[in-house]
PDB file of C-alpha atoms in Angstrom:
ATOM      1  CA  UNK A   1      15.262  -7.780   0.028  1.00  0.00           C
ATOM      2  CA  UNK A   2      12.996  -9.306   3.510  1.00  0.00           C
ATOM      3  CA  UNK A   3       9.567 -11.580   2.737  1.00  0.00           C
ATOM      4  CA  UNK A   4       8.415  -8.852   5.713  1.00  0.00           C
ATOM      5  CA  UNK A   5       9.738  -5.787   3.779  1.00  0.00           C
ATOM      6  CA  UNK A   6       7.979  -6.774   0.699  1.00  0.00           C
ATOM      7  CA  UNK A   7       4.664  -7.476   2.485  1.00  0.00           C
ATOM      8  CA  UNK A   8       5.023  -4.338   4.048  1.00  0.00           C
ATOM      9  CA  UNK A   9       5.129  -2.341   1.086  1.00  0.00           C
ATOM     10  CA  UNK A  10       2.439  -4.231  -1.145  1.00  0.00           C
ATOM     11  CA  UNK A  11      -0.144  -4.121   2.627  1.00  0.00           C
ATOM     12  CA  UNK A  12       1.080  -0.448   2.855  1.00  0.00           C
ATOM     13  CA  UNK A  13       0.049  -0.232  -1.224  1.00  0.00           C
ATOM     14  CA  UNK A  14      -3.627  -1.772  -0.590  1.00  0.00           C
ATOM     15  CA  UNK A  15      -4.067   1.155   1.776  1.00  0.00           C
ATOM     16  CA  UNK A  16      -3.060   4.442   0.103  1.00  0.00           C
ATOM     17  CA  UNK A  17      -5.135   3.063  -2.527  1.00  0.00           C
ATOM     18  CA  UNK A  18      -8.091   2.532  -0.749  1.00  0.00           C
ATOM     19  CA  UNK A  19      -7.795   6.365   0.573  1.00  0.00           C
ATOM     20  CA  UNK A  20      -8.069   7.915  -2.789  1.00  0.00           C
ATOM     21  CA  UNK A  21     -11.630   8.998  -3.697  1.00  0.00           C
ATOM     22  CA  UNK A  22     -12.186   8.369  -6.845  1.00  0.00           C
ATOM     23  CA  UNK A  23     -10.100   5.022  -8.540  1.00  0.00           C
ATOM     24  CA  UNK A  24      -9.594   4.377 -11.507  1.00  0.00           C
ATOM     25  CA  UNK A  25      -9.046   1.532 -14.499  1.00  0.00           C
ATOM     26  CA  UNK A  26      -7.374   1.269 -17.632  1.00  0.00           C
ATOM     27  CA  UNK A  27      -4.105   2.844 -19.209  1.00  0.00           C
ATOM     28  CA  UNK A  28      -1.797   4.271 -16.920  1.00  0.00           C
ATOM     29  CA  UNK A  29      -3.356   2.127 -14.151  1.00  0.00           C
ATOM     30  CA  UNK A  30      -1.360   0.325 -11.000  1.00  0.00           C
ATOM     31  CA  UNK A  31      -2.053  -2.697  -9.543  1.00  0.00           C
ATOM     32  CA  UNK A  32      -0.756  -4.030  -5.903  1.00  0.00           C
ATOM     33  CA  UNK A  33      -1.249  -7.617  -5.340  1.00  0.00           C
ATOM     34  CA  UNK A  34      -0.505 -10.383  -2.130  1.00  0.00           C
ATOM     35  CA  UNK A  35      -1.119 -13.636  -2.575  1.00  0.00           C
ATOM     36  CA  UNK A  36      -0.389 -17.603  -1.886  1.00  0.00           C
ATOM     37  CA  UNK A  37       1.202 -19.961  -3.448  1.00  0.00           C
ATOM     38  CA  UNK A  38       0.620 -23.953  -3.379  1.00  0.00           C
ATOM     39  CA  UNK A  39       3.976 -25.185  -4.853  1.00  0.00           C
ATOM     40  CA  UNK A  40       4.419 -28.584  -6.322  1.00  0.00           C
ATOM     41  CA  UNK A  41       8.004 -29.210  -6.671  1.00  0.00           C
ATOM     42  CA  UNK A  42       9.121 -31.115  -9.543  1.00  0.00           C
ATOM     43  CA  UNK A  43      12.376 -29.975 -10.918  1.00  0.00           C
ATOM     44  CA  UNK A  44      14.351 -31.165  -7.884  1.00  0.00           C
ATOM     45  CA  UNK A  45      15.095 -33.571  -6.126  1.00  0.00           C
ATOM     46  CA  UNK A  46      14.747 -33.744  -2.178  1.00  0.00           C
ATOM     47  CA  UNK A  47      11.841 -31.345  -2.368  1.00  0.00           C
ATOM     48  CA  UNK A  48       8.534 -31.385  -1.326  1.00  0.00           C
ATOM     49  CA  UNK A  49       5.494 -29.237  -1.768  1.00  0.00           C
ATOM     50  CA  UNK A  50       5.297 -26.752  -0.112  1.00  0.00           C
ATOM     51  CA  UNK A  51       3.639 -23.497   0.314  1.00  0.00           C
ATOM     52  CA  UNK A  52       4.672 -19.426  -0.787  1.00  0.00           C
ATOM     53  CA  UNK A  53       3.759 -15.981   0.336  1.00  0.00           C
ATOM     54  CA  UNK A  54       4.244 -13.298  -1.962  1.00  0.00           C
ATOM     55  CA  UNK A  55       3.666  -9.707  -3.406  1.00  0.00           C
ATOM     56  CA  UNK A  56       3.164  -8.417  -6.521  1.00  0.00           C
ATOM     57  CA  UNK A  57       2.870  -4.994  -8.278  1.00  0.00           C
ATOM     58  CA  UNK A  58       2.116  -3.937 -11.837  1.00  0.00           C
ATOM     59  CA  UNK A  59       1.129  -0.914 -14.196  1.00  0.00           C
ATOM     60  CA  UNK A  60      -1.105  -1.442 -17.073  1.00  0.00           C
ATOM     61  CA  UNK A  61       0.521  -0.604 -19.931  1.00  0.00           C
ATOM     62  CA  UNK A  62      -2.948  -0.506 -22.395  1.00  0.00           C
ATOM     63  CA  UNK A  63      -6.859  -0.685 -20.796  1.00  0.00           C
ATOM     64  CA  UNK A  64      -6.191  -4.416 -20.946  1.00  0.00           C
ATOM     65  CA  UNK A  65      -2.347  -5.451 -20.710  1.00  0.00           C
ATOM     66  CA  UNK A  66      -0.246  -4.810 -17.858  1.00  0.00           C
ATOM     67  CA  UNK A  67       2.958  -5.465 -16.533  1.00  0.00           C
ATOM     68  CA  UNK A  68       4.213  -6.596 -13.141  1.00  0.00           C
ATOM     69  CA  UNK A  69       7.531  -7.720 -10.832  1.00  0.00           C
ATOM     70  CA  UNK A  70       6.685 -10.395  -8.838  1.00  0.00           C
ATOM     71  CA  UNK A  71       8.256 -12.052  -5.517  1.00  0.00           C
ATOM     72  CA  UNK A  72       7.591 -14.828  -3.209  1.00  0.00           C
ATOM     73  CA  UNK A  73       9.410 -17.138  -0.619  1.00  0.00           C
ATOM     74  CA  UNK A  74       9.690 -20.630  -0.363  1.00  0.00           C
ATOM     75  CA  UNK A  75       8.153 -21.543   3.197  1.00  0.00           C
ATOM     76  CA  UNK A  76       7.171 -24.713   4.826  1.00  0.00           C
ATOM     77  CA  UNK A  77       9.068 -26.461   2.249  1.00  0.00           C
ATOM     78  CA  UNK A  78      11.464 -29.323   4.039  1.00  0.00           C
ATOM     79  CA  UNK A  79      13.841 -32.163   1.981  1.00  0.00           C
ATOM     80  CA  UNK A  80      12.952 -35.923   2.221  1.00  0.00           C
ATOM     81  CA  UNK A  81      14.227 -39.154   0.660  1.00  0.00           C
ATOM     82  CA  UNK A  82      16.127 -39.606   3.709  1.00  0.00           C
ATOM     83  CA  UNK A  83      18.427 -36.737   3.760  1.00  0.00           C
ATOM     84  CA  UNK A  84      17.471 -35.411   6.722  1.00  0.00           C
ATOM     85  CA  UNK A  85      13.840 -33.143   6.537  1.00  0.00           C
ATOM     86  CA  UNK A  86      15.996 -30.337   6.572  1.00  0.00           C
ATOM     87  CA  UNK A  87      13.981 -26.893   6.133  1.00  0.00           C
ATOM     88  CA  UNK A  88      14.568 -25.173   2.736  1.00  0.00           C
ATOM     89  CA  UNK A  89      14.659 -21.832   2.263  1.00  0.00           C
ATOM     90  CA  UNK A  90      14.707 -19.288  -1.247  1.00  0.00           C
ATOM     91  CA  UNK A  91      12.947 -17.264  -2.788  1.00  0.00           C
ATOM     92  CA  UNK A  92      11.399 -16.194  -6.828  1.00  0.00           C
ATOM     93  CA  UNK A  93      11.629 -12.762  -8.393  1.00  0.00           C
ATOM     94  CA  UNK A  94      10.045 -12.679 -11.696  1.00  0.00           C
ATOM     95  CA  UNK A  95       9.031 -10.585 -14.744  1.00  0.00           C
ATOM     96  CA  UNK A  96       5.310 -11.135 -16.159  1.00  0.00           C
ATOM     97  CA  UNK A  97       2.813  -9.432 -18.400  1.00  0.00           C
ATOM     98  CA  UNK A  98      -1.326 -10.772 -18.251  1.00  0.00           C
ATOM     99  CA  UNK A  99      -3.812  -9.840 -20.974  1.00  0.00           C
ATOM    100  CA  UNK A 100      -7.033  -9.397 -19.625  1.00  0.00           C
ATOM    101  CA  UNK A 101     -10.465  -9.953 -21.555  1.00  0.00           C
ATOM    102  CA  UNK A 102     -13.310  -8.147 -20.591  1.00  0.00           C
ATOM    103  CA  UNK A 103     -13.932  -5.155 -18.748  1.00  0.00           C
ATOM    104  CA  UNK A 104     -13.484  -4.352 -14.790  1.00  0.00           C
ATOM    105  CA  UNK A 105     -16.423  -4.188 -12.739  1.00  0.00           C
ATOM    106  CA  UNK A 106     -18.687  -4.439  -9.613  1.00  0.00           C
ATOM    107  CA  UNK A 107     -19.084  -8.219  -9.302  1.00  0.00           C
ATOM    108  CA  UNK A 108     -17.300  -9.195 -12.354  1.00  0.00           C
ATOM    109  CA  UNK A 109     -15.039 -11.657 -13.778  1.00  0.00           C
ATOM    110  CA  UNK A 110     -11.972 -10.671 -15.692  1.00  0.00           C
ATOM    111  CA  UNK A 111      -9.710 -13.750 -16.953  1.00  0.00           C
ATOM    112  CA  UNK A 112      -6.495 -13.534 -18.290  1.00  0.00           C
ATOM    113  CA  UNK A 113      -3.248 -15.443 -18.949  1.00  0.00           C
ATOM    114  CA  UNK A 114       0.685 -14.486 -18.704  1.00  0.00           C
ATOM    115  CA  UNK A 115       4.067 -15.493 -19.656  1.00  0.00           C
ATOM    116  CA  UNK A 116       7.682 -13.936 -18.562  1.00  0.00           C
ATOM    117  CA  UNK A 117      10.971 -15.300 -16.912  1.00  0.00           C
ATOM    118  CA  UNK A 118      11.846 -15.456 -13.370  1.00  0.00           C
ATOM    119  CA  UNK A 119      14.798 -16.539 -10.658  1.00  0.00           C
ATOM    120  CA  UNK A 120      14.777 -18.754  -8.208  1.00  0.00           C
ATOM    121  CA  UNK A 121      17.177 -19.544  -5.899  1.00  0.00           C
ATOM    122  CA  UNK A 122      16.874 -22.319  -2.833  1.00  0.00           C
ATOM    123  CA  UNK A 123      18.859 -23.869  -0.424  1.00  0.00           C
ATOM    124  CA  UNK A 124      21.002 -27.189  -1.290  1.00  0.00           C
ATOM    125  CA  UNK A 125      19.520 -30.675   0.396  1.00  0.00           C
ATOM    126  CA  UNK A 126      23.274 -31.120   2.743  1.00  0.00           C
ATOM    127  CA  UNK A 127      23.561 -34.427   1.808  1.00  0.00           C
ATOM    128  CA  UNK A 128      26.479 -36.680   0.444  1.00  0.00           C
ATOM    129  CA  UNK A 129      29.078 -33.747   2.515  1.00  0.00           C
ATOM    130  CA  UNK A 130      28.298 -31.320   0.400  1.00  0.00           C
ATOM    131  CA  UNK A 131      25.490 -27.750   0.432  1.00  0.00           C
ATOM    132  CA  UNK A 132      24.938 -24.858  -1.638  1.00  0.00           C
ATOM    133  CA  UNK A 133      22.407 -22.625  -3.303  1.00  0.00           C
ATOM    134  CA  UNK A 134      20.000 -24.181  -6.029  1.00  0.00           C
ATOM    135  CA  UNK A 135      20.023 -21.720  -8.691  1.00  0.00           C
ATOM    136  CA  UNK A 136      17.179 -21.908 -11.543  1.00  0.00           C
ATOM    137  CA  UNK A 137      16.588 -19.694 -14.716  1.00  0.00           C
ATOM    138  CA  UNK A 138      12.753 -20.370 -15.413  1.00  0.00           C
ATOM    139  CA  UNK A 139      10.247 -19.467 -18.326  1.00  0.00           C
ATOM    140  CA  UNK A 140       6.166 -19.179 -16.605  1.00  0.00           C
ATOM    141  CA  UNK A 141       3.354 -19.376 -18.040  1.00  0.00           C
ATOM    142  CA  UNK A 142      -0.431 -19.296 -16.676  1.00  0.00           C
ATOM    143  CA  UNK A 143      -3.756 -18.314 -16.814  1.00  0.00           C
ATOM    144  CA  UNK A 144      -6.577 -17.330 -14.108  1.00  0.00           C
ATOM    145  CA  UNK A 145      -9.401 -15.298 -13.116  1.00  0.00           C
ATOM    146  CA  UNK A 146     -10.397 -12.071 -11.545  1.00  0.00           C
ATOM    147  CA  UNK A 147     -13.526 -11.088  -9.553  1.00  0.00           C
ATOM    148  CA  UNK A 148     -14.384  -7.674  -8.374  1.00  0.00           C
ATOM    149  CA  UNK A 149     -15.737  -7.373  -5.516  1.00  0.00           C
ATOM    150  CA  UNK A 150     -15.971  -3.358  -6.592  1.00  0.00           C
ATOM    151  CA  UNK A 151     -14.126  -1.299  -9.409  1.00  0.00           C
ATOM    152  CA  UNK A 152     -11.007  -1.830  -7.732  1.00  0.00           C
ATOM    153  CA  UNK A 153     -10.924  -4.226  -5.927  1.00  0.00           C
ATOM    154  CA  UNK A 154     -10.265  -7.780  -6.281  1.00  0.00           C
ATOM    155  CA  UNK A 155      -9.435 -11.167  -5.340  1.00  0.00           C
ATOM    156  CA  UNK A 156      -7.819 -13.872  -8.333  1.00  0.00           C
ATOM    157  CA  UNK A 157      -7.372 -17.342  -8.360  1.00  0.00           C
ATOM    158  CA  UNK A 158      -5.094 -18.909 -10.819  1.00  0.00           C
ATOM    159  CA  UNK A 159      -2.470 -21.616 -11.944  1.00  0.00           C
ATOM    160  CA  UNK A 160       0.895 -21.475 -12.673  1.00  0.00           C
ATOM    161  CA  UNK A 161       3.835 -22.988 -15.135  1.00  0.00           C
ATOM    162  CA  UNK A 162       7.355 -22.409 -14.448  1.00  0.00           C
ATOM    163  CA  UNK A 163      10.186 -24.538 -16.266  1.00  0.00           C
ATOM    164  CA  UNK A 164      13.103 -24.684 -15.132  1.00  0.00           C
ATOM    165  CA  UNK A 165      15.477 -23.311 -18.249  1.00  0.00           C
ATOM    166  CA  UNK A 166      18.500 -25.363 -16.435  1.00  0.00           C
ATOM    167  CA  UNK A 167      17.827 -28.834 -16.074  1.00  0.00           C
ATOM    168  CA  UNK A 168      14.928 -28.869 -18.009  1.00  0.00           C
ATOM    169  CA  UNK A 169      12.173 -29.642 -15.835  1.00  0.00           C
ATOM    170  CA  UNK A 170       8.496 -28.221 -15.173  1.00  0.00           C
ATOM    171  CA  UNK A 171       7.345 -27.052 -11.479  1.00  0.00           C
ATOM    172  CA  UNK A 172       3.843 -26.673 -11.239  1.00  0.00           C
ATOM    173  CA  UNK A 173       1.685 -24.183  -8.706  1.00  0.00           C
ATOM    174  CA  UNK A 174      -2.310 -22.677  -7.383  1.00  0.00           C
ATOM    175  CA  UNK A 175      -2.411 -19.149  -5.936  1.00  0.00           C
ATOM    176  CA  UNK A 176      -4.982 -17.059  -4.101  1.00  0.00           C
ATOM    177  CA  UNK A 177      -4.791 -13.844  -4.364  1.00  0.00           C
ATOM    178  CA  UNK A 178      -6.376  -9.895  -2.951  1.00  0.00           C
ATOM    179  CA  UNK A 179      -5.178  -6.868  -4.801  1.00  0.00           C
ATOM    180  CA  UNK A 180      -6.225  -3.178  -5.511  1.00  0.00           C
ATOM    181  CA  UNK A 181      -5.968  -1.121  -8.779  1.00  0.00           C
ATOM    182  CA  UNK A 182      -5.803   2.164  -8.770  1.00  0.00           C
ATOM    183  CA  UNK A 183      -4.611   5.444 -11.653  1.00  0.00           C
ATOM    184  CA  UNK A 184      -5.176   5.128 -15.494  1.00  0.00           C
ATOM    185  CA  UNK A 185      -6.712   7.286 -18.031  1.00  0.00           C
ATOM    186  CA  UNK A 186     -10.517   6.878 -16.378  1.00  0.00           C
ATOM    187  CA  UNK A 187      -8.777   9.554 -14.078  1.00  0.00           C
ATOM    188  CA  UNK A 188      -7.218  11.455 -15.819  1.00  0.00           C
ATOM    189  CA  UNK A 189      -9.121  15.145 -16.352  1.00  0.00           C
ATOM    190  CA  UNK A 190     -11.605  15.979 -18.828  1.00  0.00           C
ATOM    191  CA  UNK A 191     -10.633  18.702 -21.015  1.00  0.00           C
ATOM    192  CA  UNK A 192     -11.949  21.954 -21.289  1.00  0.00           C
ATOM    193  CA  UNK A 193     -14.768  22.367 -23.323  1.00  0.00           C
ATOM    194  CA  UNK A 194     -15.271  24.515 -26.639  1.00  0.00           C
ATOM    195  CA  UNK A 195     -17.415  27.390 -25.110  1.00  0.00           C
ATOM    196  CA  UNK A 196     -20.775  27.025 -26.849  1.00  0.00           C
ATOM    197  CA  UNK A 197     -21.198  30.227 -29.276  1.00  0.00           C
ATOM    198  CA  UNK A 198     -23.247  33.386 -27.856  1.00  0.00           C
ATOM    199  CA  UNK A 199     -26.372  33.837 -29.173  1.00  0.00           C
ATOM    200  CA  UNK A 200     -27.645  36.396 -31.992  1.00  0.00           C
ATOM    201  CA  UNK A 201     -29.884  38.689 -30.771  1.00  0.00           C
ATOM    202  CA  UNK A 202     -33.685  38.624 -30.975  1.00  0.00           C
ATOM    203  CA  UNK A 203     -35.840  41.678 -31.279  1.00  0.00           C
ATOM    204  CA  UNK A 204     -37.487  42.287 -27.393  1.00  0.00           C
ATOM    205  CA  UNK A 205     -41.296  41.309 -28.493  1.00  0.00           C
ATOM    206  CA  UNK A 206     -43.399  43.363 -26.717  1.00  0.00           C
ATOM    207  CA  UNK A 207     -44.861  40.614 -24.398  1.00  0.00           C
ATOM    208  CA  UNK A 208     -42.797  37.597 -22.492  1.00  0.00           C
ATOM    209  CA  UNK A 209     -43.064  34.764 -24.493  1.00  0.00           C
ATOM    210  CA  UNK A 210     -42.031  31.802 -23.363  1.00  0.00           C
ATOM    211  CA  UNK A 211     -39.253  29.507 -25.492  1.00  0.00           C
ATOM    212  CA  UNK A 212     -38.748  25.574 -25.309  1.00  0.00           C
ATOM    213  CA  UNK A 213     -35.064  24.408 -25.085  1.00  0.00           C
ATOM    214  CA  UNK A 214     -33.577  21.386 -25.594  1.00  0.00           C
ATOM    215  CA  UNK A 215     -30.091  19.741 -25.016  1.00  0.00           C
ATOM    216  CA  UNK A 216     -29.063  15.927 -26.310  1.00  0.00           C
ATOM    217  CA  UNK A 217     -26.351  13.837 -25.498  1.00  0.00           C
ATOM    218  CA  UNK A 218     -25.137  10.958 -27.818  1.00  0.00           C
ATOM    219  CA  UNK A 219     -21.725   9.846 -26.097  1.00  0.00           C
ATOM    220  CA  UNK A 220     -20.137   6.740 -28.297  1.00  0.00           C
ATOM    221  CA  UNK A 221     -17.914   3.330 -26.630  1.00  0.00           C
ATOM    222  CA  UNK A 222     -15.887   1.058 -27.696  1.00  0.00           C
ATOM    223  CA  UNK A 223     -16.662  -2.492 -28.080  1.00  0.00           C
ATOM    224  CA  UNK A 224     -17.172  -4.044 -25.017  1.00  0.00           C
ATOM    225  CA  UNK A 225     -15.994  -0.727 -23.267  1.00  0.00           C
ATOM    226  CA  UNK A 226     -17.761   1.199 -20.471  1.00  0.00           C
ATOM    227  CA  UNK A 227     -15.152   3.938 -19.626  1.00  0.00           C
ATOM    228  CA  UNK A 228     -16.082   7.493 -21.477  1.00  0.00           C
ATOM    229  CA  UNK A 229     -13.514   8.752 -24.144  1.00  0.00           C
ATOM    230  CA  UNK A 230     -11.732  12.151 -23.324  1.00  0.00           C
ATOM    231  CA  UNK A 231     -13.157  13.174 -26.482  1.00  0.00           C
ATOM    232  CA  UNK A 232     -16.812  13.161 -25.257  1.00  0.00           C
ATOM    233  CA  UNK A 233     -16.258  14.950 -22.000  1.00  0.00           C
ATOM    234  CA  UNK A 234     -16.646  18.342 -23.639  1.00  0.00           C
ATOM    235  CA  UNK A 235     -20.274  16.713 -24.366  1.00  0.00           C
ATOM    236  CA  UNK A 236     -21.312  15.594 -21.620  1.00  0.00           C
ATOM    237  CA  UNK A 237     -20.127  18.758 -19.708  1.00  0.00           C
ATOM    238  CA  UNK A 238     -22.537  20.776 -21.878  1.00  0.00           C
ATOM    239  CA  UNK A 239     -25.951  18.789 -20.448  1.00  0.00           C
ATOM    240  CA  UNK A 240     -23.900  19.644 -16.759  1.00  0.00           C
ATOM    241  CA  UNK A 241     -23.672  23.278 -17.550  1.00  0.00           C
ATOM    242  CA  UNK A 242     -27.220  23.476 -19.003  1.00  0.00           C
ATOM    243  CA  UNK A 243     -28.963  21.147 -16.238  1.00  0.00           C
ATOM    244  CA  UNK A 244     -27.088  23.639 -13.705  1.00  0.00           C
ATOM    245  CA  UNK A 245     -29.141  26.906 -15.653  1.00  0.00           C
ATOM    246  CA  UNK A 246     -32.354  24.766 -15.698  1.00  0.00           C
ATOM    247  CA  UNK A 247     -31.834  23.580 -11.728  1.00  0.00           C
ATOM    248  CA  UNK A 248     -35.840  21.939 -12.158  1.00  0.00           C
ATOM    249  CA  UNK A 249     -34.908  19.611 -15.142  1.00  0.00           C
ATOM    250  CA  UNK A 250     -33.837  16.074 -14.766  1.00  0.00           C
ATOM    251  CA  UNK A 251     -32.721  13.167 -16.914  1.00  0.00           C
ATOM    252  CA  UNK A 252     -32.254  10.172 -18.402  1.00  0.00           C
ATOM    253  CA  UNK A 253     -28.908   8.459 -19.443  1.00  0.00           C
ATOM    254  CA  UNK A 254     -29.999   5.348 -21.526  1.00  0.00           C
ATOM    255  CA  UNK A 255     -27.394   3.141 -22.478  1.00  0.00           C
ATOM    256  CA  UNK A 256     -27.414   0.641 -25.387  1.00  0.00           C
ATOM    257  CA  UNK A 257     -25.204  -2.228 -27.430  1.00  0.00           C
ATOM    258  CA  UNK A 258     -25.145  -3.847 -30.122  1.00  0.00           C
ATOM    259  CA  UNK A 259     -26.104  -6.965 -30.740  1.00  0.00           C
ATOM    260  CA  UNK A 260     -22.436  -9.101 -30.252  1.00  0.00           C
ATOM    261  CA  UNK A 261     -22.526 -11.220 -27.514  1.00  0.00           C
ATOM    262  CA  UNK A 262     -25.362 -12.301 -24.511  1.00  0.00           C
ATOM    263  CA  UNK A 263     -28.472 -10.895 -24.315  1.00  0.00           C
ATOM    264  CA  UNK A 264     -27.938 -11.170 -20.603  1.00  0.00           C
ATOM    265  CA  UNK A 265     -24.093  -9.880 -20.398  1.00  0.00           C
ATOM    266  CA  UNK A 266     -24.962  -6.514 -23.212  1.00  0.00           C
ATOM    267  CA  UNK A 267     -27.790  -5.871 -20.712  1.00  0.00           C
ATOM    268  CA  UNK A 268     -25.053  -5.711 -17.326  1.00  0.00           C
ATOM    269  CA  UNK A 269     -23.035  -3.911 -20.296  1.00  0.00           C
ATOM    270  CA  UNK A 270     -25.314  -1.193 -21.480  1.00  0.00           C
ATOM    271  CA  UNK A 271     -26.371  -0.422 -17.280  1.00  0.00           C
ATOM    272  CA  UNK A 272     -22.133   0.117 -16.943  1.00  0.00           C
ATOM    273  CA  UNK A 273     -22.237   2.357 -19.961  1.00  0.00           C
ATOM    274  CA  UNK A 274     -25.152   4.538 -18.631  1.00  0.00           C
ATOM    275  CA  UNK A 275     -23.406   4.509 -14.945  1.00  0.00           C
ATOM    276  CA  UNK A 276     -20.051   5.519 -15.962  1.00  0.00           C
ATOM    277  CA  UNK A 277     -21.762   8.506 -17.968  1.00  0.00           C
ATOM    278  CA  UNK A 278     -23.371   9.151 -14.487  1.00  0.00           C
ATOM    279  CA  UNK A 279     -20.573   9.292 -12.718  1.00  0.00           C
ATOM    280  CA  UNK A 280     -19.146  11.976 -15.172  1.00  0.00           C
ATOM    281  CA  UNK A 281     -22.685  14.266 -14.944  1.00  0.00           C
ATOM    282  CA  UNK A 282     -22.022  14.078 -11.306  1.00  0.00           C
ATOM    283  CA  UNK A 283     -18.385  15.034 -11.352  1.00  0.00           C
ATOM    284  CA  UNK A 284     -19.321  17.945 -12.949  1.00  0.00           C
ATOM    285  CA  UNK A 285     -21.677  19.193 -10.799  1.00  0.00           C
ATOM    286  CA  UNK A 286     -24.831  17.419 -11.326  1.00  0.00           C
ATOM    287  CA  UNK A 287     -27.178  15.979  -8.198  1.00  0.00           C
ATOM    288  CA  UNK A 288     -27.204  11.889  -8.828  1.00  0.00           C
ATOM    289  CA  UNK A 289     -30.946  12.198  -7.407  1.00  0.00           C
ATOM    290  CA  UNK A 290     -31.685  14.514 -10.821  1.00  0.00           C
ATOM    291  CA  UNK A 291     -30.223  11.673 -13.362  1.00  0.00           C
ATOM    292  CA  UNK A 292     -31.521   8.374 -13.849  1.00  0.00           C
ATOM    293  CA  UNK A 293     -29.542   5.770 -15.715  1.00  0.00           C
ATOM    294  CA  UNK A 294     -31.072   2.896 -17.378  1.00  0.00           C
ATOM    295  CA  UNK A 295     -29.202   0.317 -19.784  1.00  0.00           C
ATOM    296  CA  UNK A 296     -31.301  -1.076 -22.301  1.00  0.00           C
ATOM    297  CA  UNK A 297     -28.647  -3.663 -24.003  1.00  0.00           C
ATOM    298  CA  UNK A 298     -28.807  -4.435 -26.904  1.00  0.00           C
ATOM    299  CA  UNK A 299     -33.313  -3.900 -27.648  1.00  0.00           C
ATOM    300  CA  UNK A 300     -33.055  -0.099 -28.859  1.00  0.00           C
ATOM    301  CA  UNK A 301     -30.627  -0.337 -32.154  1.00  0.00           C
ATOM    302  CA  UNK A 302     -30.589   3.125 -34.207  1.00  0.00           C
ATOM    303  CA  UNK A 303     -28.847   1.223 -36.568  1.00  0.00           C
ATOM    304  CA  UNK A 304     -28.094  -1.692 -38.676  1.00  0.00           C
ATOM    305  CA  UNK A 305     -26.076  -4.540 -36.151  1.00  0.00           C
ATOM    306  CA  UNK A 306     -24.942  -6.950 -39.970  1.00  0.00           C
ATOM    307  CA  UNK A 307     -22.426  -4.086 -40.394  1.00  0.00           C
ATOM    308  CA  UNK A 308     -19.253  -2.876 -38.360  1.00  0.00           C
ATOM    309  CA  UNK A 309     -20.387   0.897 -38.607  1.00  0.00           C
ATOM    310  CA  UNK A 310     -24.340   0.362 -38.096  1.00  0.00           C
ATOM    311  CA  UNK A 311     -22.782  -1.558 -34.880  1.00  0.00           C
ATOM    312  CA  UNK A 312     -20.488   1.542 -33.595  1.00  0.00           C
ATOM    313  CA  UNK A 313     -23.231   3.743 -34.121  1.00  0.00           C
ATOM    314  CA  UNK A 314     -25.733   1.204 -31.320  1.00  0.00           C
ATOM    315  CA  UNK A 315     -22.924   1.174 -28.991  1.00  0.00           C
ATOM    316  CA  UNK A 316     -24.034   4.684 -26.997  1.00  0.00           C
ATOM    317  CA  UNK A 317     -25.428   6.328 -24.424  1.00  0.00           C
ATOM    318  CA  UNK A 318     -28.355   8.598 -24.885  1.00  0.00           C
ATOM    319  CA  UNK A 319     -29.843  11.877 -23.304  1.00  0.00           C
ATOM    320  CA  UNK A 320     -32.110  14.226 -23.522  1.00  0.00           C
ATOM    321  CA  UNK A 321     -33.467  17.601 -21.392  1.00  0.00           C
ATOM    322  CA  UNK A 322     -35.879  20.146 -22.454  1.00  0.00           C
ATOM    323  CA  UNK A 323     -36.728  23.109 -20.382  1.00  0.00           C
ATOM    324  CA  UNK A 324     -39.159  26.740 -20.976  1.00  0.00           C
ATOM    325  CA  UNK A 325     -37.287  29.787 -21.077  1.00  0.00           C
ATOM    326  CA  UNK A 326     -38.911  32.777 -20.299  1.00  0.00           C
TER     327      UNK A 326
END
């Protein structure tokens, strides 16, 4: 495959992804990326270091693990040591798996580690009366970090080590990249909520009597996550329906965490949880101006953080709305 075709496909993927109205994270997401490597060539003699542009596309098989297809091409690389300063051409294709730490979100850092295998093909240096191609099988290991400008647009910086299984030597590279991801379970349709049971008939009073009605919301989250789980969509929809029935009501959506981790990190995590519930309410028809999302970090526990069961209860978003029904 020619590099211009590969880069064209990757650029098209980036543009198409940014046109979606609601991008997502997590299991099932697709990630497209363009990158640029500084390649340190040590495993083959008579080749200088070079710069390798490339592209990759990946699929998240879980919220944290992605499988990636990668392609880059040798560029600005020449032979040395008296072999005529010839231009070296070639390319590398690989399959790698990446494990990500933390949660993607605006202004967040998400470190990763990776490993996999690849195949490299390069023109040989024309010397000693022969020419040909150097074919190598590579074992790949690396690490780096992704910085998210938005929930889905990110920049990447990392390092990779390539072990040449044919000659037992190492090459190294440093790279930067830009990518997007879209799809995944965060964009899955919410299941239809269970209809609320019809209220039992009440004898009509002689005169109208004002009655206070109230609805409460308690959404639980997985450890170090800020994604609303599908089994909570019905509860959020009930709150949205209540606010549609009483259009004068407003609500505060309060995010909380357990006590694991630094206070500053937990404050940001609780705010992301509150924002995630607000987004589902807006999707269900509630005007954003009627919702205030506030993160309280770990400052308001309702259970004992010394136990796993207590910490699971504290990882929550709460909301309460009441109105007067006549």
